[in-house]
Amino acid sequence: MNKLEFISALKTEANISKSDAAKVIQIFFDSMADAMAKGERVEIRGLCSFYVKDYKSYTGRNPKTGEKVVIKPKKLPFFKCGKELKERVDY
Amino acid sequence: MTLTKSNIADAIHKEIGFPQKKCSEMVETMLEIMKRSLEGGDDVLISDFGKFCVNDKADRKGRNPATGEDMMLRKRRVVTFKCSSVLREKISGDSA
C-alpha cells in the first residue's frame, strides 16, 4: 500500500474529502518526523515506537573495492514494533 | 518528551479544525488501515518517511541464555522499518 492508496482508504473510512485525508496523513507522518528531528521519542500504542539512536563516527570499508572510508557520526530512527501489530502480523 | 497519538490528534485538530473527537477517531482509523495492510502481508510505503515491511523469518536453532538449553525458534513474521533518505537527513540534521 502506498500513500495514495492510504489516502483513499482513509477518505472512505473516515468519511472525509480526499484533500483532507491527504492533509491528515501528512500531519500524522510530519508530526512523527518532526519529533524525531528534535531527538524525541515517538510512541504509537499498538503500532510501533521510534527512538533516535546516535551512531559515532567509524572507519568502514567499501566491500566492493576494499577501500577504507570514514563514516561520519549519524542519527537514525530505531523502530520497535508494537505488541498488537506484532501479534497480528505473526502466524 | 514522547510524541503520542493524542499529540497527533491535537495537531490535526489545530491544523484542519475537525472536532477533537473526530481527530482521535481518524488517528485510530489510520492505525487500523496500516495494521490491516501489514497483517495481510502488504508493505506500507510512505514516500518521504519510510516503508514498513513484512518479513518472513525461517525456523532457527537458538538457546535459552539462562539455562543453556537448546531450543527451536519457530518461523515467524515480523515488521521492519526502512527509513527514507529524506527522513534520515531530517533527523541527522547538519551532521549528515
Coordinates of N, CA and C in Angstrom, one line a residue:
Chain A
M1 N 0.8 -1.2 0.0 CA 0.0 0.0 0.0 C 0.9 1.2 0.0
N2 N 0.6 2.1 -0.9 CA 1.4 3.4 -0.9 C 0.6 4.5 -0.4
K3 N 1.1 5.7 -0.4 CA 0.5 6.8 0.3 C -0.9 7.2 -0.4
L4 N -0.9 7.0 -1.7 CA -2.2 7.3 -2.4 C -3.3 6.4 -2.0
E5 N -2.9 5.1 -1.9 CA -3.9 4.1 -1.5 C -4.4 4.3 -0.1
F6 N -3.4 4.7 0.7 CA -3.7 5.0 2.1 C -4.7 6.2 2.2
I7 N -4.4 7.2 1.4 CA -5.3 8.4 1.4 C -6.7 8.0 1.0
S8 N -6.9 7.2 -0.1 CA -8.3 6.8 -0.4 C -8.9 5.9 0.6
A9 N -8.2 5.0 1.3 CA -8.8 4.2 2.3 C -9.3 5.1 3.5
L10 N -8.5 6.1 3.8 CA -8.9 7.0 4.9 C -10.1 7.8 4.5
K11 N -10.1 8.3 3.3 CA -11.2 9.1 2.8 C -12.5 8.3 3.0
T12 N -12.5 7.0 2.5 CA -13.7 6.2 2.6 C -14.1 5.9 4.1
E13 N -13.1 5.5 4.9 CA -13.4 5.0 6.2 C -13.7 6.1 7.2
A14 N -13.1 7.3 7.0 CA -13.4 8.4 7.9 C -14.4 9.4 7.4
N15 N -14.9 9.1 6.1 CA -15.9 9.9 5.5 C -15.5 11.4 5.4
I16 N -14.3 11.6 4.9 CA -13.8 13.0 4.7 C -13.4 13.1 3.2
S17 N -13.1 14.4 2.8 CA -12.7 14.6 1.4 C -11.3 14.1 1.2
K18 N -11.0 13.9 -0.1 CA -9.7 13.3 -0.4 C -8.6 14.3 0.0
S19 N -8.8 15.6 -0.2 CA -7.8 16.6 0.2 C -7.6 16.6 1.7
D20 N -8.7 16.5 2.5 CA -8.5 16.4 3.9 C -7.8 15.2 4.3
A21 N -8.1 14.0 3.7 CA -7.4 12.8 4.0 C -5.9 12.9 3.8
A22 N -5.6 13.6 2.6 CA -4.2 13.7 2.3 C -3.5 14.6 3.4
K23 N -4.2 15.6 3.8 CA -3.6 16.5 4.9 C -3.4 15.8 6.2
V24 N -4.4 15.0 6.6 CA -4.4 14.3 7.8 C -3.2 13.3 7.8
I25 N -3.0 12.6 6.8 CA -1.9 11.7 6.7 C -0.6 12.4 6.7
Q26 N -0.5 13.5 6.0 CA 0.7 14.3 6.0 C 1.0 14.8 7.4
I27 N 0.0 15.3 8.2 CA 0.3 15.8 9.5 C 0.7 14.6 10.4
F28 N 0.1 13.5 10.2 CA 0.5 12.3 11.0 C 2.0 11.9 10.9
F29 N 2.5 11.8 9.7 CA 3.9 11.5 9.5 C 4.8 12.6 9.7
D30 N 4.4 13.9 9.4 CA 5.2 15.0 9.7 C 5.4 15.2 11.2
S31 N 4.3 14.9 12.0 CA 4.5 15.1 13.5 C 5.5 14.1 14.0
M32 N 5.5 12.9 13.4 CA 6.5 11.9 13.9 C 7.9 12.3 13.5
A33 N 8.0 12.7 12.2 CA 9.3 13.1 11.7 C 9.9 14.3 12.5
D34 N 9.0 15.3 12.8 CA 9.5 16.5 13.5 C 9.9 16.1 14.9
A35 N 9.2 15.2 15.6 CA 9.6 14.8 16.9 C 10.9 14.2 16.9
M36 N 11.1 13.3 15.9 CA 12.4 12.6 15.8 C 13.6 13.5 15.5
A37 N 13.2 14.5 14.6 CA 14.3 15.5 14.3 C 14.7 16.3 15.5
K38 N 13.8 16.4 16.5 CA 14.2 17.1 17.8 C 14.8 16.1 18.7
G39 N 14.9 14.9 18.3 CA 15.5 13.8 19.2 C 14.5 13.2 20.1
E40 N 13.2 13.5 19.9 CA 12.2 13.0 20.8 C 11.8 11.5 20.4
R41 N 11.3 10.8 21.4 CA 10.8 9.5 21.2 C 9.4 9.6 20.6
V42 N 9.0 8.6 19.9 CA 7.6 8.5 19.3 C 7.0 7.2 19.8
E43 N 5.8 7.3 20.4 CA 5.2 6.0 20.8 C 3.7 6.0 20.4
I44 N 3.5 5.1 19.4 CA 2.1 5.0 18.9 C 1.6 3.6 19.4
R45 N 0.9 3.6 20.4 CA 0.4 2.3 21.0 C -0.3 1.4 20.0
G46 N 0.2 0.2 20.0 CA -0.5 -0.8 19.1 C 0.2 -0.9 17.7
L47 N 0.9 0.2 17.3 CA 1.6 0.2 16.0 C 3.1 0.0 16.2
C48 N 3.7 1.1 16.8 CA 5.2 1.0 16.9 C 5.7 2.1 17.7
S49 N 7.0 2.1 18.1 CA 7.6 3.2 18.7 C 8.9 3.4 18.0
F50 N 9.4 4.7 18.1 CA 10.7 5.0 17.5 C 11.5 5.8 18.5
Y51 N 12.8 5.5 18.5 CA 13.7 6.5 19.2 C 14.9 6.7 18.4
V52 N 15.5 7.9 18.6 CA 16.6 8.2 17.8 C 17.9 7.7 18.4
K53 N 18.7 7.0 17.6 CA 19.9 6.4 18.0 C 21.1 7.1 17.5
D54 N 22.0 7.4 18.3 CA 23.2 8.1 17.9 C 24.3 7.1 17.5
Y55 N 24.9 7.3 16.3 CA 26.0 6.4 15.9 C 27.2 7.3 15.8
K56 N 28.4 6.8 16.4 CA 29.6 7.5 16.4 C 30.3 7.4 15.0
S57 N 31.2 8.2 14.8 CA 32.0 8.1 13.5 C 32.9 6.8 13.6
Y58 N 33.0 6.1 12.5 CA 33.9 4.9 12.5 C 34.5 4.8 11.1
T59 N 35.5 4.0 11.0 CA 36.2 3.7 9.7 C 35.6 2.4 9.2
G60 N 35.0 2.5 8.0 CA 34.4 1.3 7.4 C 35.2 1.0 6.1
R61 N 34.7 0.0 5.4 CA 35.4 -0.3 4.2 C 34.3 -0.5 3.1
N62 N 34.7 0.0 1.9 CA 33.8 -0.3 0.8 C 33.9 -1.8 0.5
P63 N 32.9 -2.6 0.6 CA 33.0 -4.0 0.5 C 33.4 -4.4 -1.0
K64 N 33.1 -3.6 -1.9 CA 33.4 -3.9 -3.3 C 34.9 -3.7 -3.6
T65 N 35.5 -2.5 -3.1 CA 36.8 -2.2 -3.5 C 37.8 -2.4 -2.4
G66 N 37.3 -2.6 -1.2 CA 38.2 -2.8 0.0 C 38.8 -1.5 0.5
E67 N 38.4 -0.4 -0.1 CA 38.9 0.9 0.2 C 38.4 1.3 1.6
K68 N 39.2 2.0 2.4 CA 38.8 2.5 3.7 C 38.0 3.8 3.5
V69 N 36.9 3.9 4.2 CA 36.2 5.1 4.2 C 35.8 5.5 5.6
V70 N 35.8 6.8 5.9 CA 35.4 7.3 7.2 C 33.9 7.6 7.2
I71 N 33.2 6.9 8.1 CA 31.8 7.1 8.2 C 31.5 8.2 9.3
K72 N 30.9 9.2 8.9 CA 30.6 10.3 9.8 C 29.6 9.9 10.9
P73 N 29.6 10.6 12.0 CA 28.6 10.3 13.0 C 27.2 10.5 12.4
K74 N 26.2 9.7 12.8 CA 24.9 9.9 12.3 C 23.8 9.5 13.3
K75 N 22.6 9.9 13.0 CA 21.5 9.6 13.9 C 20.5 8.9 13.0
L76 N 20.0 7.8 13.5 CA 19.0 7.0 12.8 C 17.8 6.7 13.7
P77 N 16.6 6.6 13.1 CA 15.5 6.2 13.9 C 15.5 4.7 14.1
F78 N 15.2 4.3 15.4 CA 15.2 2.9 15.7 C 13.8 2.5 15.9
F79 N 13.3 1.5 15.1 CA 11.9 1.1 15.1 C 11.7 -0.1 16.0
K80 N 10.6 0.0 16.8 CA 10.2 -1.1 17.6 C 8.8 -1.4 17.3
C81 N 8.5 -2.6 16.9 CA 7.1 -3.0 16.5 C 6.2 -3.1 17.8
G82 N 5.0 -2.5 17.7 CA 4.1 -2.6 18.9 C 3.5 -4.0 19.1
K83 N 3.0 -4.2 20.3 CA 2.5 -5.5 20.7 C 1.4 -6.0 19.8
E84 N 0.4 -5.1 19.6 CA -0.8 -5.6 18.8 C -0.4 -5.9 17.4
L85 N 0.4 -5.0 16.8 CA 0.8 -5.2 15.4 C 1.7 -6.5 15.3
K86 N 2.5 -6.7 16.2 CA 3.4 -7.9 16.2 C 2.6 -9.2 16.2
E87 N 1.6 -9.2 17.1 CA 0.7 -10.4 17.2 C -0.2 -10.6 16.0
R88 N -0.6 -9.5 15.4 CA -1.5 -9.6 14.2 C -0.7 -10.0 13.0
V89 N 0.5 -9.6 12.9 CA 1.3 -9.9 11.7 C 1.9 -11.3 11.7
D90 N 2.2 -11.8 12.9 CA 2.8 -13.1 13.0 C 1.8 -14.2 12.7
Y91 N 2.3 -15.4 12.4 CA 1.4 -16.5 12.1 C 0.5 -16.9 13.2
Chain B
M1 N 10.5 14.3 26.2 CA 9.1 14.3 25.7 C 8.9 13.2 24.7
T2 N 7.8 12.5 24.8 CA 7.4 11.5 23.9 C 6.2 11.9 23.1
L3 N 6.2 11.7 21.8 CA 5.1 12.0 21.0 C 4.1 10.8 21.0
T4 N 2.9 11.1 21.3 CA 1.9 10.0 21.3 C 0.7 10.3 20.4
K5 N -0.2 9.4 20.3 CA -1.4 9.5 19.5 C -2.1 10.8 19.8
S6 N -2.3 11.2 21.1 CA -3.1 12.3 21.4 C -2.4 13.6 20.9
N7 N -1.1 13.7 20.9 CA -0.4 14.9 20.3 C -0.7 15.0 18.8
I8 N -0.7 13.8 18.1 CA -1.0 13.8 16.7 C -2.5 14.3 16.4
A9 N -3.4 13.8 17.2 CA -4.8 14.2 17.1 C -4.9 15.7 17.3
D10 N -4.2 16.2 18.3 CA -4.2 17.7 18.6 C -3.7 18.5 17.4
A11 N -2.6 18.0 16.8 CA -2.1 18.7 15.6 C -3.1 18.7 14.5
I12 N -3.8 17.6 14.3 CA -4.8 17.6 13.2 C -5.9 18.5 13.5
H13 N -6.3 18.5 14.8 CA -7.4 19.4 15.2 C -7.0 20.9 15.0
K14 N -5.8 21.3 15.3 CA -5.3 22.6 15.2 C -5.2 23.0 13.7
E15 N -4.7 22.1 12.9 CA -4.4 22.5 11.5 C -5.6 22.4 10.6
I16 N -6.5 21.5 10.8 CA -7.7 21.3 9.9 C -9.0 21.8 10.5
G17 N -9.0 21.7 11.9 CA -10.2 22.2 12.5 C -11.3 21.2 12.7
F18 N -11.1 19.9 12.4 CA -12.1 18.9 12.7 C -12.2 18.9 14.3
P19 N -13.4 18.5 14.7 CA -13.6 18.3 16.2 C -12.6 17.4 16.8
Q20 N -12.2 17.7 18.0 CA -11.2 16.8 18.8 C -11.5 15.3 18.7
K21 N -12.8 15.0 18.9 CA -13.2 13.6 18.9 C -12.9 12.9 17.6
K22 N -13.3 13.7 16.5 CA -13.2 13.2 15.1 C -11.7 12.9 14.9
C23 N -10.8 13.8 15.4 CA -9.4 13.7 15.1 C -8.8 12.4 15.8
S24 N -9.2 12.2 17.0 CA -8.7 10.9 17.6 C -9.2 9.7 16.9
E25 N -10.5 9.8 16.5 CA -11.0 8.6 15.7 C -10.3 8.4 14.4
M26 N -9.9 9.5 13.8 CA -9.2 9.4 12.5 C -7.8 8.8 12.7
V27 N -7.2 9.2 13.8 CA -5.8 8.6 14.1 C -6.0 7.0 14.3
E28 N -7.0 6.6 15.0 CA -7.3 5.2 15.2 C -7.6 4.5 13.8
T29 N -8.4 5.2 13.0 CA -8.7 4.7 11.6 C -7.4 4.5 10.8
M30 N -6.5 5.5 10.9 CA -5.2 5.4 10.1 C -4.4 4.2 10.6
L31 N -4.3 4.0 11.9 CA -3.6 2.9 12.5 C -4.2 1.6 12.1
E32 N -5.5 1.5 12.1 CA -6.2 0.3 11.7 C -5.9 0.0 10.2
I33 N -5.9 1.0 9.4 CA -5.6 0.8 7.9 C -4.2 0.2 7.8
M34 N -3.2 0.8 8.5 CA -1.9 0.3 8.4 C -1.7 -1.1 8.9
K35 N -2.3 -1.4 10.1 CA -2.2 -2.7 10.7 C -2.8 -3.7 9.8
R36 N -4.0 -3.4 9.2 CA -4.7 -4.3 8.3 C -3.8 -4.7 7.1
S37 N -3.2 -3.7 6.5 CA -2.4 -3.9 5.4 C -1.2 -4.8 5.7
L38 N -0.5 -4.5 6.8 CA 0.7 -5.3 7.2 C 0.2 -6.7 7.6
E39 N -0.9 -6.8 8.2 CA -1.4 -8.2 8.6 C -1.6 -9.0 7.4
G40 N -2.1 -8.4 6.3 CA -2.3 -9.1 5.0 C -1.1 -9.3 4.2
G41 N 0.1 -9.0 4.8 CA 1.4 -9.2 4.1 C 1.7 -8.1 3.1
D42 N 1.0 -7.0 3.1 CA 1.2 -5.9 2.2 C 2.0 -4.8 2.9
D43 N 3.2 -4.5 2.4 CA 4.1 -3.4 2.9 C 3.4 -2.1 2.9
V44 N 3.7 -1.2 3.8 CA 3.1 0.2 3.7 C 4.3 1.1 3.3
L45 N 4.1 1.8 2.2 CA 5.1 2.7 1.7 C 4.7 4.1 1.9
I46 N 5.4 4.9 2.6 CA 5.1 6.3 2.8 C 6.3 7.1 2.2
S47 N 6.1 7.7 1.1 CA 7.2 8.5 0.5 C 7.6 9.6 1.4
D48 N 8.9 9.9 1.5 CA 9.5 10.9 2.3 C 9.5 10.5 3.8
F49 N 9.0 9.4 4.1 CA 9.0 8.9 5.5 C 9.8 7.6 5.6
G50 N 9.2 6.6 5.0 CA 9.9 5.3 5.0 C 8.9 4.2 4.7
K51 N 9.4 3.0 4.8 CA 8.5 1.9 4.5 C 8.4 0.9 5.6
F52 N 7.2 0.4 5.9 CA 7.0 -0.6 6.9 C 6.9 -1.9 6.1
C53 N 7.8 -2.8 6.3 CA 7.9 -4.1 5.5 C 7.5 -5.3 6.3
V54 N 6.9 -6.2 5.7 CA 6.6 -7.5 6.4 C 7.6 -8.5 5.9
N55 N 8.3 -9.1 6.9 CA 9.4 -10.1 6.5 C 9.2 -11.4 7.2
D56 N 9.4 -12.5 6.4 CA 9.3 -13.8 6.9 C 10.7 -14.3 7.5
K57 N 10.7 -14.8 8.7 CA 11.9 -15.3 9.3 C 11.7 -16.8 9.4
A58 N 12.8 -17.6 8.9 CA 12.7 -19.0 8.9 C 12.9 -19.6 10.3
D59 N 12.6 -20.9 10.5 CA 12.9 -21.6 11.8 C 14.4 -21.5 12.0
R60 N 14.8 -21.3 13.3 CA 16.2 -21.4 13.6 C 16.5 -21.9 15.0
K61 N 17.7 -22.5 15.1 CA 18.1 -23.1 16.4 C 18.5 -21.9 17.3
G62 N 18.1 -22.0 18.5 CA 18.5 -21.0 19.5 C 18.8 -21.6 20.8
R63 N 19.1 -20.8 21.8 CA 19.5 -21.4 23.1 C 18.9 -20.5 24.1
N64 N 18.4 -21.0 25.2 CA 17.9 -20.2 26.3 C 19.1 -19.8 27.0
P65 N 19.4 -18.5 27.0 CA 20.7 -18.0 27.6 C 20.7 -18.2 29.1
A66 N 19.5 -18.4 29.8 CA 19.5 -18.6 31.2 C 19.9 -20.0 31.6
T67 N 19.3 -20.9 30.9 CA 19.5 -22.4 31.2 C 20.5 -23.1 30.3
G68 N 20.9 -22.4 29.2 CA 21.8 -23.1 28.2 C 21.1 -24.2 27.4
E69 N 19.8 -24.3 27.6 CA 19.1 -25.3 26.9 C 18.9 -25.0 25.4
D70 N 19.1 -26.0 24.5 CA 18.9 -25.8 23.1 C 17.4 -25.7 22.8
M71 N 17.0 -24.9 21.9 CA 15.6 -24.8 21.6 C 15.4 -24.4 20.1
M72 N 14.3 -24.8 19.6 CA 14.0 -24.4 18.2 C 13.1 -23.2 18.2
L73 N 13.5 -22.1 17.5 CA 12.6 -21.0 17.4 C 11.9 -21.1 16.1
R74 N 10.6 -21.1 16.2 CA 9.7 -21.3 15.0 C 9.8 -20.2 14.1
K75 N 9.4 -20.5 12.8 CA 9.3 -19.4 11.8 C 8.3 -18.4 12.3
R76 N 8.6 -17.1 11.9 CA 7.7 -16.1 12.3 C 7.7 -15.0 11.3
R77 N 6.8 -14.1 11.5 CA 6.6 -13.0 10.5 C 6.7 -11.7 11.3
V78 N 7.6 -10.8 10.9 CA 7.9 -9.6 11.6 C 7.8 -8.3 10.7
V79 N 7.6 -7.2 11.4 CA 7.6 -5.9 10.7 C 8.9 -5.2 10.9
T80 N 9.5 -4.7 9.8 CA 10.7 -3.9 9.9 C 10.4 -2.6 9.3
F81 N 11.2 -1.6 9.6 CA 11.1 -0.3 9.1 C 12.3 0.1 8.4
K82 N 12.1 0.7 7.1 CA 13.3 1.2 6.4 C 13.1 2.7 6.3
C83 N 14.0 3.4 6.8 CA 13.9 4.9 6.8 C 14.2 5.4 5.5
S84 N 13.4 6.4 5.0 CA 13.7 7.1 3.7 C 14.9 8.0 3.9
S85 N 15.5 8.4 2.7 CA 16.6 9.3 2.8 C 16.2 10.6 3.3
V86 N 15.0 11.1 3.0 CA 14.5 12.4 3.4 C 14.4 12.4 4.9
L87 N 13.9 11.4 5.5 CA 13.7 11.3 7.0 C 15.1 11.3 7.6
R88 N 16.0 10.5 7.0 CA 17.3 10.3 7.6 C 18.1 11.6 7.7
E89 N 17.9 12.4 6.6 CA 18.6 13.7 6.6 C 18.0 14.7 7.6
K90 N 16.7 14.6 7.7 CA 16.0 15.4 8.6 C 16.4 15.2 10.1
I91 N 16.6 13.9 10.4 CA 17.0 13.5 11.8 C 18.4 13.8 12.0
S92 N 19.3 13.5 11.0 CA 20.7 13.7 11.3 C 21.1 15.2 11.3
G93 N 20.2 16.0 10.7 CA 20.5 17.4 10.7 C 21.8 17.8 10.0
D94 N 22.6 18.7 10.5 CA 23.8 19.2 9.8 C 24.9 18.1 9.8
S95 N 24.9 17.2 10.7 CA 26.0 16.2 10.7 C 25.9 15.2 9.5
A96 N 24.8 15.2 8.8 CA 24.6 14.3 7.7 C 25.4 14.7 6.5

